[in-house]
């Protein structure tokens, strides 16, 4: 058994899952939780895609589709019982850049005060890398800005098993924003960080939850911010900002981001943490 396990929820996206598996070259174990897919992957077909022979793959098949938060918790309970030291996330369709898990594991080993580490990401739109999605790197900034926006890229995180001891599992009452709620809980208890370089290639499109369920996700995020109310300007700004985003069409927001950041730099388009 390896020290690191990669938790991948899956629902009717076998080609995306294969792409994700083929991108992993570290010494890790992989746990896939199939959330009641019509077409189910097999361990044999996925194992053939592994570039590293030391990678071990296990699949849990849930009887019916109950949503990503339920699938994630089923996976977390399994990996916790097995005793893995580090738990990493990846979504079907997203790709790891070379030695992503080795970099994050080494970071956590060298920084024992940090319990969760994420990274930046190369964002793919229309089959090409459009920009680098950046997140704050230091804990002080992360703890402030989490009231405004998610300060982690969900499929890019790795955390210690001790996080589960203190925080438990993903909250299931915040539909399509379970990661945001979970990170709120974690940042209250533990120091966290982001590595200041891309370690994954993150595919953005209509199948992505943030796009597909944009309005529903925003409603959940507003509830999360409200439930974590604090007497600071970041809480107030985050609440107003997300209500504004809920009212304004997403297409307008995306167009505005591109215009603003094209004006700010002639060299590259950077995603706004807007």
mmCIF file of C-alpha atoms in Angstrom:
data_model
loop_
_atom_site.group_PDB
_atom_site.id
_atom_site.type_symbol
_atom_site.label_atom_id
_atom_site.label_comp_id
_atom_site.label_asym_id
_atom_site.label_seq_id
_atom_site.Cartn_x
_atom_site.Cartn_y
_atom_site.Cartn_z
ATOM 1 C CA UNK A 1 0.000 0.000 0.000
ATOM 2 C CA UNK A 2 1.297 3.465 -0.895
ATOM 3 C CA UNK A 3 1.185 6.432 1.522
ATOM 4 C CA UNK A 4 -0.976 8.472 -0.857
ATOM 5 C CA UNK A 5 -4.410 7.562 -2.159
ATOM 6 C CA UNK A 6 -6.151 9.497 -4.933
ATOM 7 C CA UNK A 7 -9.928 9.720 -4.545
ATOM 8 C CA UNK A 8 -11.812 10.032 -7.844
ATOM 9 C CA UNK A 9 -15.640 10.114 -7.986
ATOM 10 C CA UNK A 10 -17.046 8.921 -11.306
ATOM 11 C CA UNK A 11 -20.403 9.172 -13.049
ATOM 12 C CA UNK A 12 -20.845 8.266 -16.734
ATOM 13 C CA UNK A 13 -17.522 9.694 -17.908
ATOM 14 C CA UNK A 14 -15.325 6.704 -18.712
ATOM 15 C CA UNK A 15 -13.244 8.513 -21.351
ATOM 16 C CA UNK A 16 -12.553 11.359 -18.946
ATOM 17 C CA UNK A 17 -11.666 8.855 -16.221
ATOM 18 C CA UNK A 18 -9.237 7.073 -18.541
ATOM 19 C CA UNK A 19 -7.565 10.390 -19.364
ATOM 20 C CA UNK A 20 -7.161 11.123 -15.655
ATOM 21 C CA UNK A 21 -5.711 7.693 -14.855
ATOM 22 C CA UNK A 22 -3.233 7.892 -17.740
ATOM 23 C CA UNK A 23 -1.895 11.206 -16.395
ATOM 24 C CA UNK A 24 -0.777 9.778 -13.036
ATOM 25 C CA UNK A 25 2.885 8.771 -12.847
ATOM 26 C CA UNK A 26 3.523 8.867 -9.080
ATOM 27 C CA UNK A 27 3.602 5.975 -6.608
ATOM 28 C CA UNK A 28 -0.008 6.226 -5.401
ATOM 29 C CA UNK A 29 -3.083 4.099 -4.924
ATOM 30 C CA UNK A 30 -6.296 5.130 -6.671
ATOM 31 C CA UNK A 31 -9.797 4.693 -5.276
ATOM 32 C CA UNK A 32 -12.609 5.311 -7.751
ATOM 33 C CA UNK A 33 -16.158 5.636 -6.459
ATOM 34 C CA UNK A 34 -18.632 4.919 -9.243
ATOM 35 C CA UNK A 35 -21.833 6.773 -8.385
ATOM 36 C CA UNK A 36 -24.337 4.457 -10.069
ATOM 37 C CA UNK A 37 -23.140 4.932 -13.661
ATOM 38 C CA UNK A 38 -24.975 3.287 -16.559
ATOM 39 C CA UNK A 39 -21.651 2.257 -18.062
ATOM 40 C CA UNK A 40 -19.279 1.141 -15.333
ATOM 41 C CA UNK A 41 -15.469 1.121 -15.561
ATOM 42 C CA UNK A 42 -13.489 -1.987 -14.642
ATOM 43 C CA UNK A 43 -10.229 -2.203 -12.742
ATOM 44 C CA UNK A 44 -8.655 -4.223 -15.547
ATOM 45 C CA UNK A 45 -9.248 -1.685 -18.317
ATOM 46 C CA UNK A 46 -8.019 1.174 -16.143
ATOM 47 C CA UNK A 47 -4.966 -0.685 -14.869
ATOM 48 C CA UNK A 48 -3.761 -1.088 -18.459
ATOM 49 C CA UNK A 49 -3.575 2.724 -18.724
ATOM 50 C CA UNK A 50 -1.243 3.175 -15.748
ATOM 51 C CA UNK A 51 2.233 4.358 -16.729
ATOM 52 C CA UNK A 52 3.525 3.401 -13.276
ATOM 53 C CA UNK A 53 3.271 -0.341 -12.460
ATOM 54 C CA UNK A 54 3.246 0.441 -8.714
ATOM 55 C CA UNK A 55 -0.112 2.206 -8.982
ATOM 56 C CA UNK A 56 -2.932 0.171 -7.435
ATOM 57 C CA UNK A 57 -6.556 0.722 -8.494
ATOM 58 C CA UNK A 58 -9.731 -0.132 -6.595
ATOM 59 C CA UNK A 59 -13.310 0.683 -7.604
ATOM 60 C CA UNK A 60 -16.313 0.975 -5.297
ATOM 61 C CA UNK A 61 -19.649 0.630 -7.106
ATOM 62 C CA UNK A 62 -22.575 2.456 -5.514
ATOM 63 C CA UNK A 63 -25.965 0.938 -6.307
ATOM 64 C CA UNK A 64 -27.597 4.194 -7.380
ATOM 65 C CA UNK A 65 -26.625 7.750 -8.200
ATOM 66 C CA UNK A 66 -26.781 9.908 -5.073
ATOM 67 C CA UNK A 67 -24.537 12.848 -5.965
ATOM 68 C CA UNK A 68 -20.862 13.688 -5.723
ATOM 69 C CA UNK A 69 -20.915 14.573 -2.023
ATOM 70 C CA UNK A 70 -22.259 11.106 -1.158
ATOM 71 C CA UNK A 71 -19.707 9.425 -3.442
ATOM 72 C CA UNK A 72 -16.862 11.436 -1.901
ATOM 73 C CA UNK A 73 -17.884 10.483 1.616
ATOM 74 C CA UNK A 74 -18.170 6.815 0.677
ATOM 75 C CA UNK A 75 -14.624 7.072 -0.639
ATOM 76 C CA UNK A 76 -13.296 8.984 2.376
ATOM 77 C CA UNK A 77 -14.688 6.397 4.777
ATOM 78 C CA UNK A 78 -12.977 3.621 2.833
ATOM 79 C CA UNK A 79 -9.555 5.276 2.583
ATOM 80 C CA UNK A 80 -9.690 6.295 6.238
ATOM 81 C CA UNK A 81 -10.366 2.713 7.316
ATOM 82 C CA UNK A 82 -7.459 1.515 5.182
ATOM 83 C CA UNK A 83 -5.084 3.866 7.010
ATOM 84 C CA UNK A 84 -3.681 6.028 4.206
ATOM 85 C CA UNK A 85 -1.449 8.861 5.397
ATOM 86 C CA UNK A 86 -2.329 11.366 2.648
ATOM 87 C CA UNK A 87 -5.570 11.741 0.685
ATOM 88 C CA UNK A 88 -5.589 13.553 -2.659
ATOM 89 C CA UNK A 89 -8.430 14.509 -4.966
ATOM 90 C CA UNK A 90 -8.890 14.344 -8.703
ATOM 91 C CA UNK A 91 -11.978 14.554 -10.909
ATOM 92 C CA UNK A 92 -12.655 12.404 -13.946
ATOM 93 C CA UNK A 93 -11.518 14.376 -16.982
ATOM 94 C CA UNK A 94 -8.872 16.416 -15.179
ATOM 95 C CA UNK A 95 -5.187 15.569 -15.599
ATOM 96 C CA UNK A 96 -2.214 15.601 -13.260
ATOM 97 C CA UNK A 97 0.924 17.351 -14.399
ATOM 98 C CA UNK A 98 4.138 15.318 -13.913
ATOM 99 C CA UNK A 99 4.847 14.252 -10.316
ATOM 100 C CA UNK A 100 1.981 16.264 -8.885
ATOM 101 C CA UNK A 101 1.470 13.942 -5.912
ATOM 102 C CA UNK A 102 5.184 13.671 -5.130
ATOM 103 C CA UNK A 103 5.426 17.472 -5.006
ATOM 104 C CA UNK A 104 2.448 17.785 -2.651
ATOM 105 C CA UNK A 105 3.527 14.899 -0.424
ATOM 106 C CA UNK A 106 7.008 16.394 -0.103
ATOM 107 C CA UNK A 107 5.493 19.795 0.708
ATOM 108 C CA UNK A 108 3.430 18.312 3.549
ATOM 109 C CA UNK A 109 6.393 16.337 4.882
ATOM 110 C CA UNK A 110 8.592 19.455 4.912
ATOM 111 C CA UNK A 111 5.830 21.614 6.434
ATOM 112 C CA UNK A 112 4.314 19.621 9.324
ATOM 113 C CA UNK A 113 2.172 22.582 10.410
ATOM 114 C CA UNK A 114 0.249 22.452 7.096
ATOM 115 C CA UNK A 115 -2.597 19.936 6.910
ATOM 116 C CA UNK A 116 -4.052 20.648 3.467
ATOM 117 C CA UNK A 117 -2.223 21.795 0.353
ATOM 118 C CA UNK A 118 -3.615 22.704 -3.045
ATOM 119 C CA UNK A 119 -2.047 24.171 -6.157
ATOM 120 C CA UNK A 120 -2.697 26.366 -9.147
ATOM 121 C CA UNK A 121 -4.104 24.842 -12.338
ATOM 122 C CA UNK A 122 -3.859 25.070 -16.093
ATOM 123 C CA UNK A 123 -7.436 25.650 -17.251
ATOM 124 C CA UNK A 124 -8.482 24.003 -20.504
ATOM 125 C CA UNK A 125 -11.244 25.566 -22.599
ATOM 126 C CA UNK A 126 -12.086 24.409 -26.130
ATOM 127 C CA UNK A 127 -9.253 21.826 -26.031
ATOM 128 C CA UNK A 128 -6.489 24.304 -25.246
ATOM 129 C CA UNK A 129 -4.923 25.810 -22.141
ATOM 130 C CA UNK A 130 -6.523 29.244 -21.788
ATOM 131 C CA UNK A 131 -4.972 30.544 -18.589
ATOM 132 C CA UNK A 132 -3.474 29.686 -15.220
ATOM 133 C CA UNK A 133 -6.017 29.647 -12.397
ATOM 134 C CA UNK A 134 -4.229 31.004 -9.341
ATOM 135 C CA UNK A 135 -5.229 30.807 -5.689
ATOM 136 C CA UNK A 136 -3.710 32.473 -2.597
ATOM 137 C CA UNK A 137 -0.711 30.576 -1.261
ATOM 138 C CA UNK A 138 -0.352 31.600 2.405
ATOM 139 C CA UNK A 139 -2.691 30.633 5.230
ATOM 140 C CA UNK A 140 -3.367 34.179 6.421
ATOM 141 C CA UNK A 141 -4.693 35.219 3.009
ATOM 142 C CA UNK A 142 -6.531 31.932 2.472
ATOM 143 C CA UNK A 143 -8.391 32.318 5.761
ATOM 144 C CA UNK A 144 -9.539 35.836 4.809
ATOM 145 C CA UNK A 145 -10.458 35.265 1.178
ATOM 146 C CA UNK A 146 -12.370 32.028 1.717
ATOM 147 C CA UNK A 147 -15.285 34.264 2.723
ATOM 148 C CA UNK A 148 -15.166 35.761 -0.768
ATOM 149 C CA UNK A 149 -14.472 32.756 -2.991
ATOM 150 C CA UNK A 150 -13.250 29.191 -2.786
ATOM 151 C CA UNK A 151 -9.526 29.484 -2.083
ATOM 152 C CA UNK A 152 -8.770 25.957 -3.314
ATOM 153 C CA UNK A 153 -9.213 24.074 -6.574
ATOM 154 C CA UNK A 154 -11.006 20.946 -5.399
ATOM 155 C CA UNK A 155 -9.326 18.342 -7.669
ATOM 156 C CA UNK A 156 -5.899 19.824 -6.848
ATOM 157 C CA UNK A 157 -5.846 19.294 -3.066
ATOM 158 C CA UNK A 158 -4.068 16.787 -0.823
ATOM 159 C CA UNK A 159 -4.603 16.550 2.932
ATOM 160 C CA UNK A 160 -3.523 14.519 5.939
ATOM 161 C CA UNK A 161 -5.756 11.780 7.370
ATOM 162 C CA UNK A 162 -5.786 13.720 10.675
ATOM 163 C CA UNK A 163 -8.100 16.214 8.978
ATOM 164 C CA UNK A 164 -10.824 13.556 9.012
ATOM 165 C CA UNK A 165 -10.206 12.920 12.727
ATOM 166 C CA UNK A 166 -11.008 16.559 13.532
ATOM 167 C CA UNK A 167 -13.347 17.704 10.761
ATOM 168 C CA UNK A 168 -15.103 14.543 9.631
ATOM 169 C CA UNK A 169 -16.496 14.154 6.132
ATOM 170 C CA UNK A 170 -17.957 16.399 3.434
ATOM 171 C CA UNK A 171 -21.131 18.251 4.500
ATOM 172 C CA UNK A 172 -23.982 16.905 2.369
ATOM 173 C CA UNK A 173 -26.510 19.702 2.893
ATOM 174 C CA UNK A 174 -24.779 22.190 0.552
ATOM 175 C CA UNK A 175 -25.596 20.788 -2.885
ATOM 176 C CA UNK A 176 -22.919 21.390 -5.562
ATOM 177 C CA UNK A 177 -20.725 23.269 -3.066
ATOM 178 C CA UNK A 178 -19.652 20.468 -0.726
ATOM 179 C CA UNK A 179 -15.986 21.282 -1.315
ATOM 180 C CA UNK A 180 -16.410 24.944 -0.350
ATOM 181 C CA UNK A 181 -18.184 23.945 2.870
ATOM 182 C CA UNK A 182 -15.520 21.336 3.650
ATOM 183 C CA UNK A 183 -12.665 23.778 3.102
ATOM 184 C CA UNK A 184 -14.373 26.278 5.410
ATOM 185 C CA UNK A 185 -14.371 23.634 8.147
ATOM 186 C CA UNK A 186 -10.748 22.680 7.494
ATOM 187 C CA UNK A 187 -9.363 26.228 7.434
ATOM 188 C CA UNK A 188 -10.960 26.915 10.817
ATOM 189 C CA UNK A 189 -9.063 24.007 12.377
ATOM 190 C CA UNK A 190 -5.818 23.714 10.410
ATOM 191 C CA UNK A 191 -3.214 25.727 8.549
ATOM 192 C CA UNK A 192 -3.482 25.294 4.786
ATOM 193 C CA UNK A 193 -1.543 26.412 1.720
ATOM 194 C CA UNK A 194 -1.441 26.392 -2.070
ATOM 195 C CA UNK A 195 1.693 25.636 -4.089
ATOM 196 C CA UNK A 196 2.400 28.533 -6.436
ATOM 197 C CA UNK A 197 2.529 26.560 -9.670
ATOM 198 C CA UNK A 198 0.065 24.459 -11.680
ATOM 199 C CA UNK A 199 -0.027 20.779 -10.733
ATOM 200 C CA UNK A 200 -3.187 19.829 -12.614
ATOM 201 C CA UNK A 201 -4.837 20.536 -15.934
ATOM 202 C CA UNK A 202 -8.429 21.465 -15.157
ATOM 203 C CA UNK A 203 -11.070 21.099 -17.863
ATOM 204 C CA UNK A 204 -13.764 23.777 -17.833
ATOM 205 C CA UNK A 205 -16.929 23.222 -19.821
ATOM 206 C CA UNK A 206 -20.627 22.464 -19.734
ATOM 207 C CA UNK A 207 -20.075 19.112 -17.967
ATOM 208 C CA UNK A 208 -18.185 20.836 -15.144
ATOM 209 C CA UNK A 209 -20.318 21.218 -12.007
ATOM 210 C CA UNK A 210 -19.414 24.900 -11.648
ATOM 211 C CA UNK A 211 -20.884 25.488 -15.113
ATOM 212 C CA UNK A 212 -23.699 22.958 -15.204
ATOM 213 C CA UNK A 213 -25.195 23.899 -11.838
ATOM 214 C CA UNK A 214 -23.899 27.454 -11.606
ATOM 215 C CA UNK A 215 -26.965 29.092 -10.010
ATOM 216 C CA UNK A 216 -27.637 26.205 -7.623
ATOM 217 C CA UNK A 217 -24.001 26.225 -6.577
ATOM 218 C CA UNK A 218 -24.127 29.969 -5.910
ATOM 219 C CA UNK A 219 -27.199 29.533 -3.696
ATOM 220 C CA UNK A 220 -25.346 26.906 -1.673
ATOM 221 C CA UNK A 221 -22.279 29.130 -1.446
ATOM 222 C CA UNK A 222 -24.374 32.019 -0.132
ATOM 223 C CA UNK A 223 -25.788 29.700 2.524
ATOM 224 C CA UNK A 224 -22.270 28.522 3.463
ATOM 225 C CA UNK A 225 -21.036 32.103 3.849
ATOM 226 C CA UNK A 226 -24.108 32.990 5.899
ATOM 227 C CA UNK A 227 -23.668 29.937 8.138
ATOM 228 C CA UNK A 228 -20.030 30.932 8.731
ATOM 229 C CA UNK A 229 -20.850 34.537 9.585
ATOM 230 C CA UNK A 230 -18.036 36.562 11.087
ATOM 231 C CA UNK A 231 -17.517 40.181 12.072
ATOM 232 C CA UNK A 232 -15.087 41.070 9.319
ATOM 233 C CA UNK A 233 -15.327 42.932 5.989
ATOM 234 C CA UNK A 234 -14.474 39.796 3.991
ATOM 235 C CA UNK A 235 -17.635 38.061 5.189
ATOM 236 C CA UNK A 236 -19.810 41.031 4.219
ATOM 237 C CA UNK A 237 -18.111 41.476 0.836
ATOM 238 C CA UNK A 238 -18.301 37.744 0.101
ATOM 239 C CA UNK A 239 -22.018 37.680 0.825
ATOM 240 C CA UNK A 240 -22.755 40.713 -1.387
ATOM 241 C CA UNK A 241 -20.465 39.447 -4.151
ATOM 242 C CA UNK A 242 -22.136 36.046 -4.381
ATOM 243 C CA UNK A 243 -25.627 37.562 -4.332
ATOM 244 C CA UNK A 244 -24.522 39.830 -7.196
ATOM 245 C CA UNK A 245 -23.189 36.837 -9.152
ATOM 246 C CA UNK A 246 -26.480 35.026 -8.596
ATOM 247 C CA UNK A 247 -28.427 37.907 -10.132
ATOM 248 C CA UNK A 248 -26.150 38.711 -13.091
ATOM 249 C CA UNK A 249 -25.982 36.248 -16.052
ATOM 250 C CA UNK A 250 -22.840 34.082 -16.024
ATOM 251 C CA UNK A 251 -22.065 34.861 -19.675
ATOM 252 C CA UNK A 252 -21.805 38.563 -18.817
ATOM 253 C CA UNK A 253 -19.457 37.862 -15.886
ATOM 254 C CA UNK A 254 -17.161 35.694 -18.022
ATOM 255 C CA UNK A 255 -17.049 38.310 -20.777
ATOM 256 C CA UNK A 256 -16.281 41.049 -18.245
ATOM 257 C CA UNK A 257 -13.418 39.002 -16.748
ATOM 258 C CA UNK A 258 -11.812 38.512 -20.144
ATOM 259 C CA UNK A 259 -12.068 42.205 -21.027
ATOM 260 C CA UNK A 260 -10.621 43.318 -17.686
ATOM 261 C CA UNK A 261 -7.696 40.940 -17.729
ATOM 262 C CA UNK A 262 -6.919 41.517 -21.382
ATOM 263 C CA UNK A 263 -6.586 45.205 -20.516
ATOM 264 C CA UNK A 264 -4.412 44.454 -17.487
ATOM 265 C CA UNK A 265 -1.835 42.411 -19.372
ATOM 266 C CA UNK A 266 -0.758 42.006 -22.977
ATOM 267 C CA UNK A 267 1.302 38.898 -22.253
ATOM 268 C CA UNK A 268 -1.228 36.446 -20.874
ATOM 269 C CA UNK A 269 -4.829 36.202 -19.801
ATOM 270 C CA UNK A 270 -5.110 35.467 -16.109
ATOM 271 C CA UNK A 271 -8.295 34.279 -14.520
ATOM 272 C CA UNK A 272 -9.834 36.716 -12.070
ATOM 273 C CA UNK A 273 -10.569 35.453 -8.597
ATOM 274 C CA UNK A 274 -13.673 37.574 -8.997
#
